[in-house]
XYZ file of C-alpha atoms in Angstrom:
254
model
C 2.615 9.089 -7.371
C 4.625 5.795 -6.409
C 3.092 4.944 -2.596
C 4.193 2.262 -0.470
C 1.764 1.163 2.298
C 3.480 -0.149 5.144
C 3.227 -1.483 8.710
C 3.055 -4.141 10.916
C 1.021 -7.211 10.521
C -2.761 -6.993 10.894
C -3.047 -3.039 10.832
C -5.222 -3.078 7.841
C -2.740 -1.979 5.223
C -4.926 -4.235 2.423
C -8.021 -2.934 3.204
C -6.768 0.708 3.256
C -4.749 0.374 0.066
C -7.934 -0.893 -1.322
C -9.748 2.174 -0.039
C -6.971 4.697 -1.070
C -6.943 3.351 -4.780
C -10.888 3.460 -5.342
C -10.694 6.987 -3.783
C -7.985 8.136 -6.186
C -9.644 6.619 -9.239
C -12.959 7.914 -8.180
C -10.968 11.145 -8.957
C -10.414 10.016 -12.693
C -6.844 9.113 -11.831
C -5.202 5.901 -13.479
C -4.510 3.672 -10.526
C -2.366 0.371 -10.296
C -2.665 -1.371 -7.162
C 0.389 -3.915 -6.779
C -0.245 -6.732 -4.219
C 3.162 -7.903 -2.794
C 2.087 -10.116 -0.163
C 2.885 -13.844 -0.775
C -0.748 -14.674 0.166
C -2.132 -12.298 -2.192
C -5.947 -10.502 -1.262
C -6.118 -7.311 -2.577
C -8.030 -8.141 -5.475
C -10.837 -9.354 -3.354
C -10.773 -5.899 -1.617
C -11.193 -4.055 -5.031
C -14.212 -6.404 -6.051
C -12.416 -9.383 -7.702
C -14.327 -12.503 -6.844
C -12.345 -15.439 -5.389
C -11.801 -17.215 -8.493
C -10.309 -14.221 -10.272
C -8.196 -13.166 -7.497
C -6.756 -16.749 -7.466
C -6.442 -16.757 -11.254
C -4.517 -13.450 -11.499
C -1.236 -14.496 -12.832
C 1.959 -13.673 -10.877
C 4.933 -11.497 -12.072
C 7.596 -14.026 -13.115
C 10.930 -13.582 -10.835
C 12.878 -13.171 -13.618
C 11.458 -10.154 -15.217
C 13.160 -6.671 -14.830
C 10.912 -4.313 -16.243
C 11.474 -1.294 -18.455
C 14.176 -0.119 -21.187
C 16.726 -2.698 -19.417
C 14.392 -5.494 -19.016
C 12.228 -8.112 -20.513
C 9.007 -5.954 -20.768
C 7.759 -2.226 -21.138
C 5.460 -1.177 -18.354
C 2.599 -1.128 -20.864
C 3.179 -4.962 -21.873
C 3.742 -5.798 -18.423
C 0.550 -4.519 -17.754
C -1.223 -5.840 -20.282
C 0.156 -9.490 -19.549
C -0.043 -9.377 -15.700
C -2.619 -6.754 -14.497
C -6.393 -7.109 -14.295
C -9.100 -4.772 -14.408
C -11.460 -4.779 -11.239
C -14.677 -3.564 -10.777
C -13.871 -0.582 -9.052
C -11.776 0.783 -11.672
C -8.381 -0.015 -10.352
C -5.920 -2.281 -12.392
C -4.417 -4.567 -9.817
C -1.242 -6.875 -10.205
C 0.274 -9.533 -7.924
C 3.932 -9.300 -7.671
C 4.348 -12.243 -5.269
C 2.898 -15.672 -4.216
C 3.937 -18.780 -2.604
C 2.247 -21.815 -3.905
C 4.451 -24.577 -2.898
C 6.484 -25.186 0.314
C 10.320 -24.756 0.437
C 9.798 -22.938 -2.779
C 12.695 -20.507 -1.574
C 12.704 -16.745 -0.776
C 10.534 -14.267 -2.686
C 13.581 -11.739 -3.453
C 12.927 -12.034 -6.819
C 9.548 -10.533 -6.668
C 10.848 -7.649 -4.411
C 13.332 -7.219 -7.272
C 10.498 -7.015 -9.964
C 8.500 -4.253 -7.713
C 11.728 -2.231 -7.536
C 12.320 -2.121 -11.290
C 8.595 -1.407 -11.909
C 8.823 1.659 -9.527
C 11.911 2.686 -10.834
C 10.166 3.469 -14.278
C 8.112 6.356 -15.684
C 5.048 4.475 -14.849
C 3.059 8.094 -15.953
C 2.385 6.675 -19.440
C 0.235 3.998 -18.210
C -0.839 4.945 -14.557
C -1.176 8.303 -12.666
C -0.887 6.495 -9.371
C 0.908 3.145 -8.180
C -0.252 1.850 -4.759
C 2.011 -0.804 -3.388
C 0.562 -3.179 -0.640
C 3.805 -4.128 1.084
C 3.908 -7.417 3.208
C 4.053 -6.928 6.663
C 6.838 -5.382 8.939
C 10.006 -3.773 7.586
C 12.239 -6.387 5.994
C 11.437 -4.868 2.273
C 13.105 -1.725 3.463
C 16.467 -3.518 4.203
C 16.478 -5.836 0.932
C 19.421 -4.634 -1.326
C 18.375 -1.621 -3.002
C 15.206 -1.470 -0.916
C 12.208 -2.787 -2.565
C 10.587 0.611 -2.165
C 13.256 2.624 -3.097
C 11.790 4.580 -5.680
C 8.565 5.172 -3.992
C 7.456 9.257 -3.459
C 5.796 8.715 -0.366
C 5.082 6.027 2.404
C 1.678 5.553 4.130
C 2.399 4.504 7.512
C -0.514 2.548 8.895
C -0.889 1.726 12.465
C -3.594 0.450 15.059
C -3.635 1.954 18.459
C -1.091 0.021 19.933
C 2.679 0.529 20.966
C 4.125 -2.406 18.773
C 2.408 -0.664 15.638
C 4.033 2.528 16.656
C 7.024 1.371 16.947
C 7.219 -0.558 13.605
C 6.225 2.749 12.239
C 9.338 4.872 13.721
C 11.681 1.853 12.758
C 10.252 2.201 9.135
C 10.873 6.056 9.271
C 14.152 5.213 10.176
C 14.860 3.091 7.429
C 12.687 5.139 4.903
C 15.450 7.953 5.353
C 18.684 5.626 4.540
C 16.872 5.013 1.398
C 16.355 8.376 0.390
C 12.660 8.623 0.805
C 11.709 12.004 2.378
C 8.098 11.737 2.547
C 5.507 9.696 4.470
C 1.969 10.025 6.105
C 1.000 8.627 9.349
C -2.404 6.949 9.550
C -3.986 5.304 12.661
C -6.366 2.560 11.252
C -9.126 0.874 13.219
C -9.235 3.431 15.766
C -12.238 3.542 18.190
C -13.416 6.419 20.138
C -11.843 5.903 23.236
C -8.604 4.922 21.428
C -7.615 8.113 20.027
C -5.946 9.753 23.182
C -3.844 6.629 23.112
C -2.770 6.469 19.739
C -1.729 10.299 19.742
C 0.067 10.160 22.827
C 2.032 6.925 21.482
C 2.692 8.823 18.259
C 4.096 12.062 20.060
C 6.138 9.833 22.221
C 7.909 7.969 19.588
C 7.811 11.019 17.283
C 5.668 9.350 14.549
C 3.192 11.907 12.671
C -0.563 10.999 12.762
C -1.883 12.895 9.966
C -5.130 10.770 9.437
C -7.307 8.716 11.726
C -9.480 5.743 10.234
C -12.078 5.017 12.512
C -12.793 1.518 13.474
C -15.931 0.358 11.278
C -18.487 -2.733 11.717
C -18.879 -2.374 7.753
C -15.284 -2.654 7.609
C -14.781 -5.894 9.686
C -18.138 -7.588 8.021
C -16.623 -6.767 4.594
C -13.246 -8.415 5.638
C -14.773 -11.331 6.710
C -16.844 -11.821 3.591
C -13.964 -11.007 1.342
C -16.209 -8.092 -0.611
C -15.230 -4.383 -0.762
C -16.560 -1.880 1.349
C -19.733 -0.477 -0.322
C -19.428 3.183 -1.546
C -22.299 4.363 1.059
C -21.041 2.228 3.827
C -18.958 3.348 6.683
C -19.081 7.278 6.032
C -16.685 8.104 8.520
C -13.919 5.924 7.227
C -14.621 7.043 3.641
C -14.261 10.750 5.054
C -10.771 9.967 6.598
C -9.524 8.222 3.393
C -10.753 10.985 1.272
C -8.539 13.522 3.728
C -5.914 10.955 3.217
C -6.308 11.113 -0.417
C -6.402 15.058 -0.564
C -2.967 15.081 1.323
C -1.445 12.849 -0.993
C -2.576 14.696 -3.905
C -1.481 18.187 -2.379
C 1.854 16.448 -1.671
C 2.268 15.347 -5.062
C 1.219 18.867 -6.828
C 3.489 20.741 -4.425
C 6.833 22.033 -5.895
C 9.419 20.082 -5.171
C 12.062 21.049 -2.345
C 15.164 22.942 -3.278
């Protein structure tokens, strides 16, 4: 599967990307997690320490992956991906290290090229933790044009749901036909609100990840969520994984 994790800023895309990647790896699948945030932190959520996360090499803007480019996928992963304690390989596609360095379009083109290749020789699943917002879907060719499915991450707010609705519209234009709506950081008293907002704006709400102090503490400390912590969160993530795996194994529509 090629999975794009998208949503408004602050909804928890990086944390959810890491949990999903760990869930898939826990089922014996080979998982590559790609961080496209210009301020990359996905490595921390997968168990790398701050030094190793900072040392993760960024894929050069000039590289085009595959038979038409500079490197094969295997060579790219050998040079630029790092294995994490969670059993997930992580790669940083973007990083801003200096002021006035220009746009990150080259990095997005690399991600699009990577997703366009047949990755099954090296990975079973590629998860792309996208930058906040929807601009990556409007770039020439669309960064996620080759994604199989989008995970629409929403907190219980109108702005987050509207961002998901706009994402769906752009995904359709790119030819992406599959998405899963995920409510994240949802308190017990917020589920009805989120359900109503999603229904009003025709956005699916397939999985609800509850708010968790354990998650908040892990994010504050820059550490991964412990396997035994926040059982409600893990139950929701496993439900999301089930949906994605079932979707991948279903026959293609005619």
